[in-house]
Short mmCIF file of C-alpha atoms and ligand atoms in Angstrom, two decimals:
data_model
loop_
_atom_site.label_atom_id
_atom_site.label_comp_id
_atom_site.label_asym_id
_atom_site.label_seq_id
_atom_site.Cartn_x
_atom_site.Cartn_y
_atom_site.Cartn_z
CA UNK A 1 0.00 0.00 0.00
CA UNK A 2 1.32 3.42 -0.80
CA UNK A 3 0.78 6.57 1.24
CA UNK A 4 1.65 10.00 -1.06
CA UNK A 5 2.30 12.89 0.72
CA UNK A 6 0.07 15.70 -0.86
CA UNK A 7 0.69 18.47 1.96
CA UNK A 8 1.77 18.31 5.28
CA UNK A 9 3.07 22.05 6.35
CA UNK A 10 1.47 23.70 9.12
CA UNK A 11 0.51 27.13 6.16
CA UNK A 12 0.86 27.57 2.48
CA UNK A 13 3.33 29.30 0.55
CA UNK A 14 5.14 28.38 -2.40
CA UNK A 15 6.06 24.70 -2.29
CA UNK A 16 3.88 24.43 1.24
CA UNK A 17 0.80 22.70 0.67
CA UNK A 18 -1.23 21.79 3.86
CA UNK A 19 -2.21 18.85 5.16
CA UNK A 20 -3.65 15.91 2.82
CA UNK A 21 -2.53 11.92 2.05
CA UNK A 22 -3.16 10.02 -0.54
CA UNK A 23 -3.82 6.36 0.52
CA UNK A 24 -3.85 4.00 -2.35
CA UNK A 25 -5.63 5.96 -5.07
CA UNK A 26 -9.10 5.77 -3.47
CA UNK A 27 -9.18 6.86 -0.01
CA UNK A 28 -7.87 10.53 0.76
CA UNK A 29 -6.56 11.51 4.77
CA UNK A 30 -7.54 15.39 5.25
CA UNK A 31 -8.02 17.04 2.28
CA UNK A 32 -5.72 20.11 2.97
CA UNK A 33 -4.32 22.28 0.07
CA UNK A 34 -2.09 19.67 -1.32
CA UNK A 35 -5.45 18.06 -3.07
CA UNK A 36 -4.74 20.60 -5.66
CA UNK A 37 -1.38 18.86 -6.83
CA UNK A 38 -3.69 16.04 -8.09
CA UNK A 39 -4.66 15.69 -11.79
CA UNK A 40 -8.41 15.93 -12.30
CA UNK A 41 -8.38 12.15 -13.36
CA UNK A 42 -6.86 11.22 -9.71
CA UNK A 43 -9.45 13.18 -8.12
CA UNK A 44 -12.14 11.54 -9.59
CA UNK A 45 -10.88 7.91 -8.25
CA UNK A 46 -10.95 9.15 -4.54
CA UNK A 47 -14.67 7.91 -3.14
CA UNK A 48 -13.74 7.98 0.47
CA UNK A 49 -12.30 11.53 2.10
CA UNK A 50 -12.00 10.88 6.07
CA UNK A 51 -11.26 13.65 7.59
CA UNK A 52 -8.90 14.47 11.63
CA UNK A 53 -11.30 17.68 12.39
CA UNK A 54 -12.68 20.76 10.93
CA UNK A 55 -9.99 23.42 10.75
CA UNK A 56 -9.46 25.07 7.42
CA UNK A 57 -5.36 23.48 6.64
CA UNK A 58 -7.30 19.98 6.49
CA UNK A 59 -10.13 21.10 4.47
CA UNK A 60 -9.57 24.00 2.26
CA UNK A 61 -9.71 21.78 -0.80
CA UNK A 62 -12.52 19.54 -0.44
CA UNK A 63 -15.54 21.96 -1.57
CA UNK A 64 -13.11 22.81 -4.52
CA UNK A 65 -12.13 19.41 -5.58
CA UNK A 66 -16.09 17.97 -5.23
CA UNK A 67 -17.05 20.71 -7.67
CA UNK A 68 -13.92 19.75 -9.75
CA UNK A 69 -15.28 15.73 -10.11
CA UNK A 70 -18.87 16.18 -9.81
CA UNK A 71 -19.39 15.99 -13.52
CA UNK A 72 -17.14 12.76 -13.82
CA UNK A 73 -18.36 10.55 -11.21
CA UNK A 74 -21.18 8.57 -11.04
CA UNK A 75 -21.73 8.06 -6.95
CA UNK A 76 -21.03 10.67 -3.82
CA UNK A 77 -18.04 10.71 -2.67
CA UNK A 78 -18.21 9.59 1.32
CA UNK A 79 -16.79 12.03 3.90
CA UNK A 80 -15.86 10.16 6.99
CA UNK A 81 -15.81 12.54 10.16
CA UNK A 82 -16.60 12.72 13.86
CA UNK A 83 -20.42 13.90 14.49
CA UNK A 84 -18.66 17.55 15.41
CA UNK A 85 -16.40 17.80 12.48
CA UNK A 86 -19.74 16.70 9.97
CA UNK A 87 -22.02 19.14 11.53
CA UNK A 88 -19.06 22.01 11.17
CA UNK A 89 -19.12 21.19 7.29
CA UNK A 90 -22.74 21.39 6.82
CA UNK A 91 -23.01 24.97 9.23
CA UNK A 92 -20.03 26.75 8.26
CA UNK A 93 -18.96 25.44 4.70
CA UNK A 94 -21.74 23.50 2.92
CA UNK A 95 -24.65 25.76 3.87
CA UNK A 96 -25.65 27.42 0.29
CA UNK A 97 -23.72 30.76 1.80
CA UNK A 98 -19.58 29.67 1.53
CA UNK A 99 -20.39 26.99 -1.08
CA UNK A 100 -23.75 24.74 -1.90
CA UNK A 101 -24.83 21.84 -0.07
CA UNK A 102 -23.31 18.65 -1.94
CA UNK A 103 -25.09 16.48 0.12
CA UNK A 104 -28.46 17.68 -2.04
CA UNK A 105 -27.26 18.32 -5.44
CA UNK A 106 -27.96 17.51 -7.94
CA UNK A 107 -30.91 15.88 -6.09
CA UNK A 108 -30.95 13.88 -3.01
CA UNK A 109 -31.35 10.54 -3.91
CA UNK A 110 -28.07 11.45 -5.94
CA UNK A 111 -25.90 13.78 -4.24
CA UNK A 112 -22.39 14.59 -4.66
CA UNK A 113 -21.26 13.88 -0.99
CA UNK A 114 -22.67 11.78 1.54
CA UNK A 115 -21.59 12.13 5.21
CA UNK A 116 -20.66 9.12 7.35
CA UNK A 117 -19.92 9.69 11.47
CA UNK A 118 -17.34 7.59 12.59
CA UNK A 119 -16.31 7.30 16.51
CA UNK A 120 -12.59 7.24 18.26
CA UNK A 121 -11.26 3.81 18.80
CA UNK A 122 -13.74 2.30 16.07
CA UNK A 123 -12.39 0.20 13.19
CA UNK A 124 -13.42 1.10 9.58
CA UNK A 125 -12.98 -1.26 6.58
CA UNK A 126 -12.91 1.24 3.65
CA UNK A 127 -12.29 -0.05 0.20
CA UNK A 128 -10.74 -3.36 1.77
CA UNK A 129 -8.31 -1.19 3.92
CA UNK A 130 -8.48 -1.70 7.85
CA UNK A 131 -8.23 1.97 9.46
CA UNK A 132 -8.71 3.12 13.32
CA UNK A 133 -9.61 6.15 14.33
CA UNK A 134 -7.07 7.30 17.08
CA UNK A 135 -7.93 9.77 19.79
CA UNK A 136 -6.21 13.49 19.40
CA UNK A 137 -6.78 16.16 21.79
CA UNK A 138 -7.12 19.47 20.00
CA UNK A 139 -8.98 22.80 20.30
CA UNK A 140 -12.01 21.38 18.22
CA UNK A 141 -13.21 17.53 18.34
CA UNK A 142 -10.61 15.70 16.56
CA UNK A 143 -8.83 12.26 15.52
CA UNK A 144 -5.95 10.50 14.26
CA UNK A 145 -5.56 7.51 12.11
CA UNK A 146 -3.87 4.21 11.86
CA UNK A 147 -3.72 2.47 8.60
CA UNK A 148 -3.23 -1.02 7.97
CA UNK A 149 -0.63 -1.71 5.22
CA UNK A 150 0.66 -5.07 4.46
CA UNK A 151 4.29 -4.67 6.80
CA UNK A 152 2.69 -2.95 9.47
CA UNK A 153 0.32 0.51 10.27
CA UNK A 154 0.67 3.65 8.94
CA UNK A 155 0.25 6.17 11.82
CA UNK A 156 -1.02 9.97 11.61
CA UNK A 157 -1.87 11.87 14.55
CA UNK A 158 -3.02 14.70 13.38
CA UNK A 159 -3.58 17.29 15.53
CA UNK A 160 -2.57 17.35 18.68
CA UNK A 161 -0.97 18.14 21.79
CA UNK A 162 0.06 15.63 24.48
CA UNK A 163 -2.13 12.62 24.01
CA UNK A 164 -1.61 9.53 26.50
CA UNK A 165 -4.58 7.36 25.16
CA UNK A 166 -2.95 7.71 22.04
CA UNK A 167 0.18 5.94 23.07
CA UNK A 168 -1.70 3.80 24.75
CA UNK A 169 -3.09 2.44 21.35
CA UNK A 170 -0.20 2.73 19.13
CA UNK A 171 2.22 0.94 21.24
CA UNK A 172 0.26 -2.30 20.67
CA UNK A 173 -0.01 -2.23 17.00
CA UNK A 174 3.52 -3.01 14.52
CA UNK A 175 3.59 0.08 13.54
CA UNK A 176 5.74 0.66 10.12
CA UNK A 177 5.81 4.61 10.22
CA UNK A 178 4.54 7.76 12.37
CA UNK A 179 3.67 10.86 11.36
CA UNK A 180 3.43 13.00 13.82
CA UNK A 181 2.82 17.00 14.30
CA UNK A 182 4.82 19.50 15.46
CA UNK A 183 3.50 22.72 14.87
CA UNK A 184 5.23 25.14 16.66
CA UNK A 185 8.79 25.85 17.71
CA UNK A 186 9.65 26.17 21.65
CA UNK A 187 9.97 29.83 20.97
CA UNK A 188 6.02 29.33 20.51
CA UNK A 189 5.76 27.27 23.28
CA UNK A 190 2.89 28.85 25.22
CA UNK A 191 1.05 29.49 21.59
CA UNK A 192 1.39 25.56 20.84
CA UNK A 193 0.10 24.66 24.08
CA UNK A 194 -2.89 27.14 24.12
CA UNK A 195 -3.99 26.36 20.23
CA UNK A 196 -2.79 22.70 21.42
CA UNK A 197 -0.20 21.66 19.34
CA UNK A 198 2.99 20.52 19.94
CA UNK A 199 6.25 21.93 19.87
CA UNK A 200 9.63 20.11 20.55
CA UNK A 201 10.03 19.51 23.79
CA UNK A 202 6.32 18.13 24.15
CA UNK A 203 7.16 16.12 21.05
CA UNK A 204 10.44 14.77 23.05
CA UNK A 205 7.90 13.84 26.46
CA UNK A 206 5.46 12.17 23.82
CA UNK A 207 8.33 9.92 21.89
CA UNK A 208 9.64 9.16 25.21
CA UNK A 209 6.34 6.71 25.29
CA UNK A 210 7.98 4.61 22.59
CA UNK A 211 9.69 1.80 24.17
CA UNK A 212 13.13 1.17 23.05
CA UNK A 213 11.66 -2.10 21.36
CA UNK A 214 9.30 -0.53 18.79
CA UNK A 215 12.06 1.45 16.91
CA UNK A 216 10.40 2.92 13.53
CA UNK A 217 10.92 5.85 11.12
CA UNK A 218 9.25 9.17 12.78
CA UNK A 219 7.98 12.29 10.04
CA UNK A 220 7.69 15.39 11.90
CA UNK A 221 4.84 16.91 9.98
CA UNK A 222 2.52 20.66 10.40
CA UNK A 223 5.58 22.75 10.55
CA UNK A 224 5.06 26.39 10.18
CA UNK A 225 7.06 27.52 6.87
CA UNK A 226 8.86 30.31 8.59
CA UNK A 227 9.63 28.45 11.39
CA UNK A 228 10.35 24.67 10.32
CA UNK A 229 14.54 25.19 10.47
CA UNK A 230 14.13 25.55 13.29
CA UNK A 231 12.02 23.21 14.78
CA UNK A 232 14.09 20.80 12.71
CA UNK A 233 17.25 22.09 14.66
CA UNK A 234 15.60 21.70 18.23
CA UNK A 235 14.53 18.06 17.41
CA UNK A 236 18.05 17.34 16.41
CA UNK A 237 19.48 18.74 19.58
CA UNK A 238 16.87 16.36 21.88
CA UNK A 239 17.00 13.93 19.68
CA UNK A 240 21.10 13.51 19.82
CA UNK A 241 21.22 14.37 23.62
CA UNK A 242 19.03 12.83 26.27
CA UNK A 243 20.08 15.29 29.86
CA UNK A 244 22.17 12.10 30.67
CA UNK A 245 24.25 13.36 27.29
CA UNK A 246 22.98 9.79 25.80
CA UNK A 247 21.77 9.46 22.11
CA UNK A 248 17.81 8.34 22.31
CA UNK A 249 17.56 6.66 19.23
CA UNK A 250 14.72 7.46 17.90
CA UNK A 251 14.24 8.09 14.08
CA UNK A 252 13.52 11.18 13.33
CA UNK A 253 12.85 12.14 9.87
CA UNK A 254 10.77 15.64 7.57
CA UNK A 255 7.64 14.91 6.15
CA UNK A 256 8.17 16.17 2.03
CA UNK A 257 5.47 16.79 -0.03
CA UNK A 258 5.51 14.66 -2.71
CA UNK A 259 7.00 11.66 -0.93
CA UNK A 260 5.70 8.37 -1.04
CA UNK A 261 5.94 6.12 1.88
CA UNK A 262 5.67 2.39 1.08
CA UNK A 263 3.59 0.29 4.21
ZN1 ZN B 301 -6.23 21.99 13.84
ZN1 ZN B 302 -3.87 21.79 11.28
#
């Protein structure tokens, strides 16, 4: 299974697309600004959109690209969200004001989108793939995901600042590789933990959860553009040095846009 990076900065400018991943060629994670990188012939193939929560990085793209493939499909394409995140679209986004409701065009027994709620901790079979929704604690309802590939799970945990349950989860699956947030720098400490993000030294308590027996490739991903040297640099420096002066080990590794990670 193949996981394509479409965006995964934390605000656009050129060559920063926000968040969005490509799973296979059907099922789409977030559908951030990095949808529009896709040629009109791969957005028509994606049926299933699931989606972490409603902020605007992880869904700029998806009122655009449904208008972009409405004339070349023939069925909706399903949006997967928490209750909260679903009734955010339909208020603030699909509500005939910021852009029409999909869910009743062209006519309701034929729409363009259909919603489906998912809960944390359930496990969704989408298109044959096995994917659990993975608790996040952010400033609006929100999730992560695990996706089973054929070597292991594909983690993402979207937004979020310190998350135990999380951990909790993820250390009993094989997992093949995170992706993990870090929004902020620890210059923006206090900002990361008030919008609840994280920022280096909360990502160094959280990877400090691993045990030393699950070793696997980490992707810092949601870095600010004008600040991702250096958060890069302040990972390094935990990263190399534990306060004992020892190296922890871990894997640590940017998220590109563009990349493809094979699970
Ligand atoms: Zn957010
Ligand atoms: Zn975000």
């Amino acid at each position: 299974m193949k996981v394509r990076v479409l965006g995964c900065s934390g605000a656009i400018a050129k060559d920063c697309r926000t968040t969005s991943f490509l799973i296979g060629d059907r099922i789409l994670i977030d559908a951030g600004t990095g949808v529009g990188d896709l040629t009109l012939e791969e957005m028509g193939r994606i049926d299933h959109v699931l989606l972490t929560h409603s902020h605007l990085d992880h869904i700029a793209a998806l009122p655009l690209m449904l208008d972009a493939v409405s004339s070349l499909r023939r069925s909706p394409v399903q949006i997967h969200a928490l209750p909260a995140t679903i009734e955010a679209l339909q208020s603030h986004v699909f509500n005939n004001v910021i852009w029409p409701d999909f869910s009743a065009i062209p006519s309701q027994d034929s729409p363009f989108l259909q919603y489906q709620s998912f809960g944390t901790g359930q496990l969704l079979t989408i298109d044959g793939t096995e994917i659990e929704v993975l608790p996040a604690r952010h400033t609006v309802p929100a999730v992560g995901f695990a996706v089973r590939g054929r070597k292991g799970w594909w983690v993402f945990s979207g937004d979020t600042e310190r998350n135990q349950p999380f951990w909790e989860r993820v250390n009993a699956l094989p997992v093949t590789y995170l992706v993990i947030e870090t929004a902020f720098s620890n210059r923006e400490r206090d900002l990361a933990h008030r919008s609840l993000h994280l920022s280096p030294d909360t990502l160094a308590q959280e990877l400090a959860n691993i045990p030393p027996s699950n070793r696997y490739p980490i992707y810092i991903t949601h870095t600010k553009p004008s600040e991702t040297g250096l958060i890069m640099d302040e990972i390094r420096q935990f990263d190399r040095l534990t306060p004992t002066g020892q190296n922890t080990g871990h894997d640590i590794r940017w998220l590109r846009a563009g990349q493809v990670l094979e699970v």
